[in-house]
Amino acid sequence: MIAGIPPNLEYRRGVLRILDQTRLPWEETHVEARDAEAVAAAIGRLAVRGAPAIGIAAGYGLCVALADLLARDPEAGLTAAREALADARARLGAARPTAVNLPAALTRLERAESAFCRTAAKATAGDLLDRLEAEAAALHRDERQVCEDIAAAGLSLLPEAATLVTHCNAGPLATGGIGTALGVILRGHERGRRFTVYAGETRPLLQGARLTAWELGKAGVPVRLMPDGAGPGLILAGKVDAVIVGADRVAANGDTANKLGTLPLALAAARAGTPFYVAAPWTSFDPSAPDGAAVPIEERGAEEVTHLAGRATAAPGAAVYNPAFDVTPGDLVTAFLTERGVLRPPYAFGRDAECDPA
Amino acid sequence: MIAGIPPNLEYRRGVLRILDQTRLPWEETHVEARDAEAVAAAIGRLAVRGAPAIGIAAGYGLCVALADLLARDPEAGLTAAREALADARARLGAARPTAVNLPAALTRLERAESAFCRTAAKATAGDLLDRLEAEAAALHRDERQVCEDIAAAGLSLLPEAATLVTHCNAGPLATGGIGTALGVILRGHERGRRFTVYAGETRPLLQGARLTAWELGKAGVPVRLMPDGAGPGLILAGKVDAVIVGADRVAANGDTANKLGTLPLALAAARAGTPFYVAAPWTSFDPSAPDGAAVPIEERGAEEVTHLAGRATAAPGAAVYNPAFDVTPGDLVTAFLTERGVLRPPYAFGRDAECDPA
């Protein structure tokens, strides 16, 4: 935890309490999701966002779904429970397409469910709920530790004093712990590193302006907000020691889908010889995608671009192209910062053994 | 002129009527500037913007200043007139720092003034005003023709059907004619070329969303608006035939200052092998700047990034880095489209003769 930054997700039996990130930094309001549909809706409209946080929310979402069934039908058996869980997995899995953490979390809980049902023949649906709650909490705990390990990996590479560029939000709000890219910065700052951060505002939904500037401000890290177009010029001018961003999905060859606006920073960093680091938990790596072309890129609605808080920001009737992510070619990534350590090219994440740090 | 797009600047004795581009596309309101201060203020707050348009406004601004003197003191002599003009040049010249068209226009009118005063010994301040009005109108006329010649240069390079990316606004509103980058597109469309345009919204002031989408829409050119971060991914995906942008100042080596967000497109185009064209009148070339480092880059206020229409869009109190322009290295520019034709590398605009097309 980072002092001053409230938790993004809190689960107690049957209820997932979600800090509504669409209202930050102006209001700290919460959504109390009591069925899978409500959790999926919160993910879909970005009330909870960030690849690791989406995975954690989906894990708790399955618990919410089963608790919901038991509230409606306390006599429900294991068969009904597993049907409800399958239905919830379908709903939650369709909430957003790009981050692989979402299906990974659902698969983790599905495996726990299957193993439990194989071994505990006389178990009740309530017993299964206990088991799934434990697994979702373990997932959350694991993600917390992953953030710490990623921070350690990142801090091993960064100098004592550094000017850093980041994009979107890969902080506590986006994860279950201190963050991935921002976790490196926050832990480093706490330990006396002298980091200055330039954060892209992150159009269209302004996660950088609203969330990253807010989180870094609360933690006392010097931060300057900038339009997304400003990062590349800053990098080419030699004013940046490293770029550090998160990831929504990393393909087997290192191609990295992350928030729209990441690729321009990578292109500039490559030209300038500035290190470009991607901080990502191992759950964001998808060996089944050979390269970036295999990663589904979510296209979002036009109104995100044409309106802000209900006010028109564009010419009336303008057609819009609004992809949520871009794909940074793996050859532009200097290193991945993961809980398994620092991974350097050549990248071949499809063959696990070759990627582990020596 | 392009049907449906109102003129950005209209001068009649003593009054420069400026279409207030900060209110577009919602309202077509005008500023009637009757002294140099008002013209400078309109330039400073971007009521009129775009390098060529700023130059034209500054030319008329000198006429406004002299007419203002004569309205207050009909007996004013040539000495007082020239003092008023020197004062107006200082005010107008300081209105914005980056576009070289502004000082170039002031110098053009100053030369006309000096020549007139040398040869017309018995002239009155009223005669000088006639002369300056003629020169400002000639500048405006020249800029109109320049747009046509740039369009011809651009159309010689583009295929019959093309998907194009542009940034900010280099259309009729930004110039005295049909535009530079958009002039190519608008004339091509008129002549039956099948152009589709992706336009960056252009944070923070949304000139792409507000002005380019509006102009292209009025002219019937298919256009899709996108967040500024989306262009590079589109280019790397091979979906773009050419990038075409304007320029605020081009250094002797081809380094090009243009609206923030241009550089990322150039970096992506270079990697993808996509042509990156800069459409610019010769007045935007500054042989006195050896490279981009010599071009002053305007930093604008924080509130452009932290607020939109009075509404906070960022974490309260966030510090901001808000440069209005970035510098694209000359080696990333495939060609310059100018009224002198298509200019290709190596660029050495300091030595004029070498740059003219064969």
XYZ file of C-alpha atoms in Angstrom:
716
model
C 0.000 0.000 0.000
C 0.997 3.577 -0.596
C -0.145 6.057 2.047
C -2.981 8.260 0.857
C -4.056 6.067 -2.046
C -7.298 4.212 -1.237
C -7.752 0.541 -2.244
C -9.310 0.007 -5.663
C -10.991 -3.319 -4.840
C -12.386 -4.667 -1.546
C -14.249 -7.954 -1.358
C -16.444 -9.245 1.437
C -18.808 -12.156 0.957
C -21.010 -11.475 -2.036
C -20.004 -7.860 -2.553
C -17.134 -6.405 -4.563
C -16.621 -2.779 -3.578
C -15.021 -0.984 -6.517
C -13.516 2.502 -6.303
C -15.046 4.176 -9.353
C -11.982 5.351 -11.280
C -14.100 7.203 -13.824
C -14.972 9.738 -11.083
C -11.405 10.258 -9.875
C -9.781 12.561 -8.967
C -12.868 14.612 -8.197
C -14.878 12.122 -6.160
C -14.043 8.955 -4.271
C -17.247 7.059 -4.950
C -17.719 3.304 -4.963
C -19.710 0.763 -6.897
C -20.968 -2.183 -4.828
C -21.243 -5.045 -7.290
C -23.450 -7.931 -6.125
C -23.659 -10.013 -9.303
C -21.396 -10.909 -12.215
C -23.237 -8.532 -14.522
C -22.410 -5.581 -12.263
C -18.740 -6.567 -12.080
C -18.588 -6.990 -15.871
C -20.263 -3.615 -16.351
C -17.765 -1.942 -14.005
C -14.905 -3.461 -16.006
C -16.498 -2.498 -19.318
C -16.985 1.158 -18.422
C -13.536 1.376 -16.772
C -14.731 1.935 -13.208
C -11.977 -0.598 -12.538
C -9.174 -0.664 -15.115
C -5.560 -1.725 -15.532
C -4.712 -5.253 -16.636
C -3.858 -6.728 -13.191
C -6.807 -5.021 -11.487
C -9.188 -6.325 -14.135
C -7.957 -9.849 -13.437
C -8.427 -9.475 -9.695
C -11.893 -7.995 -10.182
C -12.828 -10.914 -12.439
C -11.661 -13.386 -9.789
C -13.820 -11.743 -7.144
C -16.562 -11.434 -9.777
C -16.878 -15.233 -9.828
C -17.221 -15.251 -6.039
C -19.891 -12.564 -6.274
C -21.743 -14.655 -8.873
C -21.777 -17.777 -6.713
C -22.725 -15.858 -3.569
C -25.530 -14.253 -5.566
C -26.832 -17.681 -6.540
C -26.696 -18.866 -2.939
C -28.498 -15.754 -1.746
C -31.289 -16.418 -4.209
C -31.291 -20.201 -3.713
C -29.607 -21.344 -0.468
C -30.303 -24.954 -1.471
C -28.439 -24.721 -4.779
C -26.218 -27.727 -5.416
C -22.804 -28.022 -6.990
C -24.227 -28.534 -10.480
C -26.219 -25.291 -10.327
C -23.193 -23.564 -8.807
C -20.944 -24.639 -11.638
C -23.538 -23.555 -14.210
C -23.715 -20.130 -12.578
C -19.935 -19.913 -12.590
C -19.729 -20.864 -16.283
C -22.271 -18.172 -17.064
C -20.323 -15.623 -14.988
C -17.076 -16.561 -16.737
C -18.713 -15.861 -20.103
C -20.014 -12.475 -18.952
C -16.792 -11.407 -17.260
C -14.595 -12.735 -20.056
C -16.428 -10.595 -22.599
C -16.172 -7.390 -20.573
C -12.951 -6.235 -22.279
C -10.913 -7.997 -24.952
C -7.285 -6.899 -24.733
C -5.759 -7.593 -21.317
C -4.883 -11.265 -21.001
C -5.080 -11.024 -17.196
C -8.848 -11.219 -17.445
C -9.047 -14.698 -19.058
C -6.000 -15.773 -17.004
C -7.784 -14.988 -13.731
C -10.934 -16.741 -14.875
C -8.887 -19.801 -15.828
C -7.094 -19.810 -12.474
C -10.367 -19.855 -10.582
C -11.861 -22.403 -12.979
C -8.935 -24.733 -12.271
C -9.423 -24.299 -8.525
C -13.100 -25.047 -8.991
C -12.438 -28.203 -11.039
C -9.802 -29.503 -8.658
C -12.056 -28.823 -5.698
C -15.013 -30.604 -7.261
C -12.875 -33.592 -8.282
C -11.504 -34.125 -4.776
C -14.395 -33.017 -2.545
C -17.207 -35.264 -3.669
C -19.596 -34.377 -0.838
C -18.921 -30.658 -0.856
C -21.687 -28.071 -1.011
C -21.931 -24.988 -3.156
C -21.092 -23.037 0.008
C -17.870 -25.015 0.376
C -17.038 -24.195 -3.242
C -17.629 -20.507 -2.523
C -15.187 -20.713 0.409
C -12.642 -22.305 -1.908
C -13.112 -19.702 -4.657
C -12.913 -16.808 -2.207
C -9.635 -18.204 -0.950
C -8.347 -18.525 -4.501
C -9.436 -14.977 -5.477
C -7.770 -13.627 -2.338
C -4.640 -15.619 -3.178
C -4.656 -14.166 -6.684
C -4.952 -10.690 -5.181
C -2.120 -11.428 -2.724
C 0.028 -12.835 -5.514
C -0.503 -9.715 -7.600
C 0.552 -7.610 -4.620
C 3.802 -9.553 -4.337
C 4.297 -9.405 -8.100
C 4.227 -5.601 -7.901
C 6.936 -5.664 -5.239
C 9.104 -8.010 -7.305
C 8.623 -5.882 -10.422
C 9.651 -2.811 -8.421
C 12.828 -4.595 -7.354
C 13.585 -5.519 -10.973
C 13.036 -1.936 -12.127
C 15.080 -0.369 -9.350
C 18.020 -2.608 -10.259
C 18.161 -0.810 -13.625
C 17.410 2.810 -12.777
C 19.996 5.318 -11.521
C 19.753 7.095 -8.159
C 18.369 10.197 -9.848
C 16.346 9.946 -13.029
C 13.871 11.788 -15.199
C 11.258 9.263 -16.254
C 8.396 9.291 -18.723
C 5.321 7.148 -18.152
C 1.975 6.817 -19.848
C -1.570 6.034 -18.796
C -1.785 4.569 -15.307
C 0.107 1.527 -14.122
C -0.075 2.375 -10.438
C -1.925 1.104 -7.378
C -5.300 1.802 -8.990
C -4.435 -0.394 -11.972
C -3.175 -3.341 -9.941
C -3.762 -5.069 -6.644
C -0.634 -3.578 -5.062
C 1.724 -0.659 -5.548
C 1.531 -0.801 -9.331
C 3.793 -2.063 -12.078
C 5.466 0.900 -13.833
C 4.435 3.270 -11.027
C 5.327 0.687 -8.390
C 8.956 0.993 -9.460
C 8.732 4.767 -9.137
C 6.787 4.785 -5.853
C 9.056 2.283 -4.095
C 12.132 4.043 -5.462
C 10.909 7.410 -4.207
C 10.166 5.900 -0.809
C 13.743 4.618 -0.674
C 15.246 8.005 -1.461
C 15.740 7.797 -5.192
C 15.365 11.194 -6.820
C 12.854 10.521 -9.572
C 11.054 13.176 -11.600
C 8.184 11.958 -13.738
C 6.627 13.284 -16.924
C 3.207 11.694 -17.349
C 1.182 11.721 -20.570
C -2.387 12.816 -19.955
C -3.628 9.756 -21.923
C -6.417 10.691 -24.237
C -9.225 10.100 -24.525
C -10.044 9.085 -20.945
C -7.209 11.006 -19.293
C -6.014 8.251 -16.965
C -2.609 9.955 -16.800
C -4.075 13.349 -15.938
C -6.673 12.001 -13.541
C -5.027 8.974 -11.942
C -1.241 8.972 -12.403
C -0.814 12.653 -11.541
C -3.117 12.079 -8.560
C -1.271 8.986 -7.300
C 2.212 10.458 -7.740
C 1.051 13.712 -6.176
C -0.288 11.887 -3.127
C 3.009 10.025 -2.773
C 5.037 13.229 -3.113
C 6.813 12.255 -6.338
C 7.526 15.331 -8.508
C 5.349 14.947 -11.603
C 4.595 17.061 -14.636
C 1.592 16.296 -16.750
C 1.880 16.710 -20.531
C -0.184 16.230 -23.672
C 0.458 12.775 -25.144
C 2.259 14.309 -28.094
C 4.947 15.867 -25.876
C 6.806 12.743 -24.756
C 8.636 11.969 -28.015
C 10.093 15.483 -28.300
C 11.233 15.405 -24.693
C 12.952 12.077 -25.329
C 14.641 13.226 -28.548
C 15.871 16.333 -26.731
C 17.846 14.004 -24.429
C 15.957 15.057 -21.311
C 14.718 11.589 -20.332
C 16.695 8.828 -18.625
C 14.143 6.085 -19.189
C 10.586 5.421 -20.302
C 8.656 3.016 -18.096
C 5.172 1.812 -18.910
C 2.849 -1.075 -18.124
C 1.347 -3.613 -20.535
C -2.055 -5.093 -21.237
C -0.781 -8.073 -23.199
C 2.692 -9.143 -24.336
C 2.927 -11.496 -27.328
C 5.473 -14.305 -27.602
C 7.894 -12.140 -29.589
C 7.726 -9.220 -27.148
C 5.217 -7.140 -29.098
C 3.418 -5.213 -26.371
C -0.164 -4.009 -26.369
C -0.501 -1.107 -23.968
C -2.580 2.037 -23.727
C -2.783 4.061 -26.923
C 0.135 6.484 -26.979
C 2.772 4.030 -25.749
C 4.169 3.259 -29.214
C 5.183 6.882 -29.948
C 7.300 6.890 -26.778
C 8.975 3.625 -27.831
C 9.738 4.955 -31.311
C 11.328 8.086 -29.853
C 13.258 6.138 -27.223
C 14.692 3.839 -29.895
C 15.904 6.806 -31.940
C 17.375 8.536 -28.894
C 18.932 5.421 -27.395
C 16.844 5.935 -24.258
C 15.906 2.763 -22.344
C 12.278 1.768 -22.860
C 11.070 -0.519 -20.088
C 7.811 -2.446 -19.919
C 6.808 -3.416 -16.378
C 4.374 -6.311 -16.456
C 3.353 -9.288 -14.349
C 3.858 -12.682 -15.940
C 0.063 -12.949 -16.289
C 0.232 -10.235 -18.964
C 2.426 -12.436 -21.171
C 0.461 -14.446 -23.705
C 2.565 -17.159 -25.359
C -0.456 -18.143 -27.478
C -0.169 -14.876 -29.389
C 2.885 -15.222 -31.651
C 3.039 -11.462 -32.262
C 1.126 -8.231 -31.848
C -1.107 -8.944 -34.829
C -2.679 -11.772 -32.812
C -3.673 -9.475 -29.934
C -7.280 -8.240 -30.211
C -7.302 -4.452 -29.945
C -10.428 -3.005 -28.397
C -12.056 -0.161 -30.322
C -14.095 2.054 -28.038
C -16.970 4.436 -28.664
C -16.765 7.707 -30.584
C -18.162 9.775 -27.747
C -14.988 9.236 -25.704
C -13.232 11.385 -28.311
C -16.018 13.757 -29.342
C -17.297 14.624 -25.869
C -15.868 15.339 -22.460
C -18.214 15.276 -19.485
C -21.151 15.658 -21.857
C -19.657 18.625 -23.672
C -18.823 18.427 -27.392
C -15.097 18.716 -28.044
C -15.200 18.048 -31.788
C -17.001 19.068 -34.939
C -20.573 17.712 -34.818
C -21.014 14.367 -36.554
C -17.308 13.626 -36.925
C -16.532 9.931 -37.451
C -14.004 8.545 -34.990
C -11.206 5.971 -34.825
C -10.688 5.164 -31.149
C -8.522 2.124 -30.457
C -7.830 1.723 -26.741
C -4.346 0.270 -27.272
C -1.410 0.306 -29.603
C 1.202 -2.361 -30.188
C 4.861 -1.582 -29.569
C 7.091 -3.920 -31.587
C 9.179 -6.117 -29.297
C 12.430 -4.909 -30.826
C 11.755 -1.464 -29.344
C 11.552 -2.816 -25.788
C 14.888 -2.542 -23.979
C 13.754 -4.900 -21.216
C 10.695 -6.301 -19.499
C 10.488 -5.835 -15.743
C 8.672 -8.846 -14.292
C 8.368 -10.750 -11.049
C 10.767 -13.237 -12.644
C 13.380 -10.518 -13.015
C 14.653 -8.410 -15.887
C 14.082 -9.994 -19.294
C 16.164 -8.789 -22.238
C 15.986 -9.574 -25.960
C 15.767 -11.745 -27.920
C 12.251 -12.352 -26.674
C 10.593 -15.729 -27.193
C 7.986 -15.925 -24.467
C 6.321 -18.868 -26.160
C 9.213 -21.032 -24.920
C 9.105 -20.298 -21.263
C 12.446 -21.658 -20.195
C 14.419 -19.377 -22.478
C 12.937 -16.258 -20.970
C 13.723 -16.806 -17.352
C 16.545 -14.671 -16.110
C 19.822 -16.463 -15.601
C -12.003 29.496 -51.365
C -13.688 26.280 -50.379
C -17.491 26.373 -50.405
C -18.950 26.418 -46.911
C -15.805 27.536 -45.121
C -16.023 31.204 -44.087
C -12.999 33.524 -44.456
C -10.742 33.689 -41.420
C -9.553 37.272 -41.971
C -11.300 40.249 -43.591
C -9.768 43.697 -43.595
C -11.455 47.002 -44.333
C -9.852 50.311 -43.472
C -8.871 50.287 -39.826
C -10.654 47.073 -38.890
C -9.430 43.484 -39.052
C -12.392 41.154 -38.727
C -11.127 37.876 -37.321
C -13.178 34.681 -37.246
C -12.649 33.529 -33.638
C -11.242 30.017 -34.098
C -11.341 29.340 -30.357
C -15.174 29.270 -30.633
C -15.327 26.956 -33.650
C -17.045 24.690 -34.513
C -19.819 25.721 -32.152
C -20.125 29.410 -32.970
C -19.042 31.572 -35.882
C -18.223 34.706 -33.910
C -15.840 37.453 -34.932
C -13.357 39.754 -33.244
C -13.172 43.233 -34.763
C -9.645 44.394 -34.024
C -9.141 48.141 -34.296
C -5.644 48.513 -32.883
C -2.390 46.557 -32.893
C -2.954 45.418 -29.319
C -6.216 43.738 -30.261
C -4.634 41.992 -33.235
C -1.707 40.828 -31.082
C -4.123 39.575 -28.422
C -6.133 37.650 -31.010
C -2.932 36.010 -32.253
C -1.769 35.275 -28.707
C -4.960 33.554 -27.648
C -5.244 31.676 -30.974
C -8.411 33.402 -32.221
C -6.375 33.422 -35.425
C -3.782 30.672 -35.749
C -1.752 28.787 -38.345
C 1.605 30.098 -39.460
C 0.491 31.709 -42.769
C -2.659 33.185 -41.216
C -0.659 34.687 -38.377
C 1.583 36.395 -40.925
C -1.370 37.811 -42.848
C -3.006 39.003 -39.629
C 0.222 40.713 -38.595
C 0.413 42.500 -41.975
C -3.129 43.797 -41.584
C -2.323 44.503 -37.929
C 0.173 47.159 -39.022
C -2.508 48.740 -41.218
C -4.910 48.712 -38.282
C -2.271 50.377 -36.116
C -1.660 53.204 -38.568
C -5.363 53.712 -39.242
C -5.883 53.839 -35.478
C -3.281 56.618 -35.191
C -4.933 58.585 -38.004
C -8.357 58.176 -36.405
C -7.025 59.597 -33.161
C -4.833 62.244 -34.835
C -5.820 63.006 -38.440
C -2.891 65.467 -38.636
C -0.257 62.856 -37.717
C 2.810 63.114 -39.917
C 5.074 60.456 -41.364
C 7.397 60.501 -38.344
C 4.565 59.801 -35.921
C 3.223 57.189 -38.337
C 6.528 55.370 -38.464
C 6.822 55.476 -34.678
C 3.358 53.958 -34.355
C 4.310 51.271 -36.853
C 7.533 50.442 -35.005
C 5.529 50.117 -31.800
C 2.966 47.901 -33.532
C 5.722 45.719 -34.984
C 7.082 45.162 -31.467
C 3.651 44.230 -30.096
C 2.708 41.982 -32.997
C 6.149 40.385 -33.205
C 5.921 39.329 -29.559
C 2.466 37.772 -29.881
C 3.801 34.264 -30.583
C 7.388 33.063 -30.922
C 7.532 29.990 -33.145
C 6.102 30.647 -36.612
C 8.602 32.567 -38.730
C 5.770 33.899 -40.932
C 4.996 36.457 -38.250
C 8.367 38.278 -38.334
C 8.557 37.659 -42.105
C 5.284 39.503 -42.682
C 6.336 42.363 -40.424
C 9.620 42.636 -42.314
C 7.852 42.621 -45.673
C 5.646 45.523 -44.648
C 8.568 47.328 -43.035
C 10.486 47.128 -46.322
C 7.488 48.492 -48.215
C 7.253 51.294 -45.654
C 10.960 52.152 -45.929
C 10.956 52.076 -49.705
C 7.839 54.219 -49.816
C 9.267 56.794 -47.416
C 12.562 56.967 -49.331
C 10.910 57.655 -52.680
C 7.791 59.637 -51.723
C 9.267 62.598 -49.893
C 6.045 64.606 -49.734
C 3.776 61.717 -48.843
C 1.336 61.873 -45.932
C 0.664 59.236 -43.302
C -2.568 58.564 -45.199
C -0.553 57.816 -48.331
C 1.618 55.441 -46.312
C -1.511 53.688 -45.045
C -2.682 53.232 -48.654
C 0.696 51.741 -49.493
C 0.701 49.368 -46.492
C -2.854 48.242 -47.154
C -1.839 47.416 -50.707
C 1.169 45.470 -49.422
C -0.858 43.561 -46.802
C -3.437 42.680 -49.444
C -0.626 41.578 -51.781
C 0.792 39.390 -49.006
C -2.663 37.860 -48.520
C -3.035 37.324 -52.283
C 0.433 35.804 -52.488
C -0.383 33.385 -49.669
C -3.530 32.357 -51.526
C -1.496 31.555 -54.637
C 1.123 29.782 -52.543
C -1.582 27.416 -51.255
C -2.583 26.594 -54.829
C 1.012 25.923 -55.837
C 1.588 23.746 -52.754
C -1.552 21.776 -53.631
C -0.188 21.189 -57.121
C 3.126 19.984 -55.677
C 1.361 17.620 -53.285
C -1.010 16.218 -55.888
C 1.949 15.382 -58.122
C 3.090 12.922 -55.425
C -0.142 11.382 -54.164
C -1.943 8.466 -55.827
C -5.509 8.690 -57.164
C -6.825 6.987 -54.034
C -5.052 7.375 -50.722
C -5.512 7.067 -46.984
C -3.837 10.089 -45.433
C -2.993 11.111 -41.892
C -2.816 14.767 -40.929
C -2.387 16.623 -37.664
C -3.588 19.898 -36.206
C -5.062 22.237 -38.796
C -3.283 23.353 -41.929
C -6.431 24.247 -43.856
C -8.196 27.396 -44.976
C -8.516 28.656 -41.399
C -4.751 28.424 -40.891
C -3.820 30.211 -44.090
C -5.083 32.909 -46.401
C -6.278 30.409 -48.993
C -7.235 26.747 -49.272
C -4.604 25.617 -46.790
C -1.236 23.926 -47.049
C -1.550 20.259 -46.017
C -5.349 20.412 -46.243
C -5.151 22.432 -49.459
C -3.587 19.416 -51.147
C -6.416 17.234 -49.838
C -9.229 19.701 -50.582
C -8.118 20.436 -54.165
C -7.477 16.745 -54.782
C -10.941 15.818 -53.520
C -12.468 18.511 -55.720
C -10.688 16.989 -58.705
C -11.987 13.502 -58.038
C -9.143 11.977 -56.062
C -10.429 9.436 -53.540
C -8.811 10.594 -50.307
C -9.714 9.338 -46.857
C -8.251 11.303 -43.957
C -7.407 10.345 -40.390
C -7.008 13.525 -38.355
C -5.395 13.734 -34.918
C -7.579 15.647 -32.470
C -4.547 17.752 -31.487
C -4.367 18.188 -27.742
C -4.586 20.355 -25.864
C -6.570 22.833 -27.956
C -8.196 20.278 -30.259
C -7.599 22.089 -33.540
C -7.893 18.767 -35.360
C -11.168 17.865 -33.688
C -12.639 21.328 -33.908
C -11.238 22.754 -37.140
C -9.839 20.058 -39.438
C -12.784 17.690 -38.967
C -15.096 20.669 -39.488
C -13.354 21.882 -42.665
C -13.047 18.438 -44.236
C -16.636 17.650 -43.273
C -17.894 20.825 -44.950
C -15.932 19.952 -48.091
C -17.271 16.388 -48.125
C -13.898 14.681 -47.629
C -14.266 11.423 -45.635
C -12.531 12.030 -42.305
C -12.082 10.075 -39.096
C -10.979 11.832 -35.985
C -8.596 10.034 -33.632
C -6.701 10.604 -30.386
C -3.190 11.892 -31.136
C -1.693 8.626 -29.948
C -3.500 6.602 -32.639
C -1.633 7.788 -35.747
C 1.640 5.882 -35.190
C -0.117 2.517 -34.745
C -2.212 3.096 -37.861
C 0.956 3.874 -39.817
C 2.859 0.842 -38.516
C -0.112 -1.354 -39.403
C 0.434 -0.355 -43.035
C -2.937 1.353 -43.364
C -1.632 4.791 -44.359
C -0.380 5.861 -47.811
C 1.118 9.155 -46.674
C 1.310 11.585 -43.781
C 0.856 15.214 -44.712
C 1.238 18.064 -42.234
C 1.997 21.776 -42.196
C 4.907 23.565 -40.543
C 5.415 26.551 -38.291
C 9.121 26.920 -38.981
C 11.590 24.880 -41.012
C 15.292 25.180 -40.130
C 18.082 25.197 -42.694
C 18.674 21.454 -42.314
C 15.001 20.553 -42.711
C 14.239 20.199 -39.006
C 10.569 21.121 -38.812
C 8.737 22.750 -35.926
C 5.050 21.953 -36.190
C 2.181 21.395 -33.789
C 2.947 19.077 -30.904
C 2.185 15.533 -32.006
C 3.749 15.785 -35.454
C 7.039 14.112 -34.476
C 5.397 10.804 -33.412
C 3.831 10.527 -36.879
C 7.214 11.139 -38.517
C 8.921 8.518 -36.352
C 6.271 5.939 -37.247
C 6.332 6.854 -40.940
C 10.116 6.419 -41.035
C 9.872 2.947 -39.514
C 7.030 1.920 -41.833
C 8.553 3.437 -44.972
C 5.456 5.623 -45.349
C 6.022 8.995 -47.057
C 6.013 11.901 -44.609
C 5.296 15.186 -46.371
C 5.540 18.682 -44.926
C 3.485 21.251 -46.839
C 4.789 24.735 -46.164
C 5.070 28.098 -47.854
C 8.571 29.393 -48.413
C 7.901 31.998 -45.698
C 7.954 29.160 -43.131
C 11.567 28.317 -44.021
C 14.096 30.040 -41.794
C 17.633 29.799 -43.168
C 18.883 31.709 -40.109
C 18.085 28.710 -37.910
C 20.747 26.086 -38.686
C 18.677 23.324 -37.049
C 15.694 22.657 -34.839
C 17.571 23.564 -31.676
C 17.635 27.181 -32.907
C 13.839 27.387 -33.220
C 12.163 28.917 -30.154
C 9.442 26.560 -28.935
C 6.517 28.276 -27.276
C 5.451 26.844 -23.917
C 1.836 27.597 -23.170
C -0.164 27.766 -19.965
C -0.976 24.807 -17.720
C -4.702 25.420 -17.827
C -4.825 24.360 -21.497
C -3.988 20.855 -20.263
C -5.680 20.831 -16.857
C -8.991 22.358 -17.902
C -11.394 22.152 -20.800
C -14.059 24.798 -21.116
C -13.554 25.695 -17.470
C -13.869 22.116 -16.271
C -10.954 20.380 -14.540
C -9.623 17.449 -16.567
C -6.647 16.624 -14.334
C -5.681 16.032 -10.739
C -5.893 19.359 -8.855
C -2.600 21.212 -8.657
C -0.768 19.061 -11.207
C 2.295 20.756 -12.713
C 2.270 20.827 -16.495
C 4.667 20.677 -19.432
C 2.846 22.165 -22.412
C 5.038 22.942 -25.414
C 2.964 24.066 -28.407
C 5.279 22.472 -30.960
C 7.685 19.636 -31.491
C 10.628 19.405 -33.860
C 10.736 16.657 -36.465
C 14.320 15.955 -37.546
C 14.829 16.810 -41.212
C 15.978 13.286 -42.030
C 12.457 12.027 -41.272
C 10.875 14.312 -43.892
C 10.391 12.530 -47.227
C 9.774 15.805 -49.047
C 8.661 19.393 -48.536
C 5.733 20.572 -50.635
C 6.238 24.261 -51.375
C 5.213 26.856 -53.916
C 8.637 26.288 -55.447
C 7.821 22.645 -56.023
C 8.738 19.386 -54.303
C 11.965 19.590 -52.301
C 13.776 16.363 -51.431
C 16.796 15.649 -49.214
C 19.515 16.505 -48.611
C 18.066 19.708 -47.221
C 20.194 22.827 -46.977
C 17.729 25.664 -46.988
C 20.389 28.086 -45.846
C 21.808 28.010 -49.363
C 18.742 28.917 -51.339
C 19.842 27.973 -54.811
C 20.475 24.360 -53.912
C 16.947 23.839 -52.697
C 15.020 24.957 -55.754
C 13.571 22.098 -57.702
C 15.335 21.271 -60.946
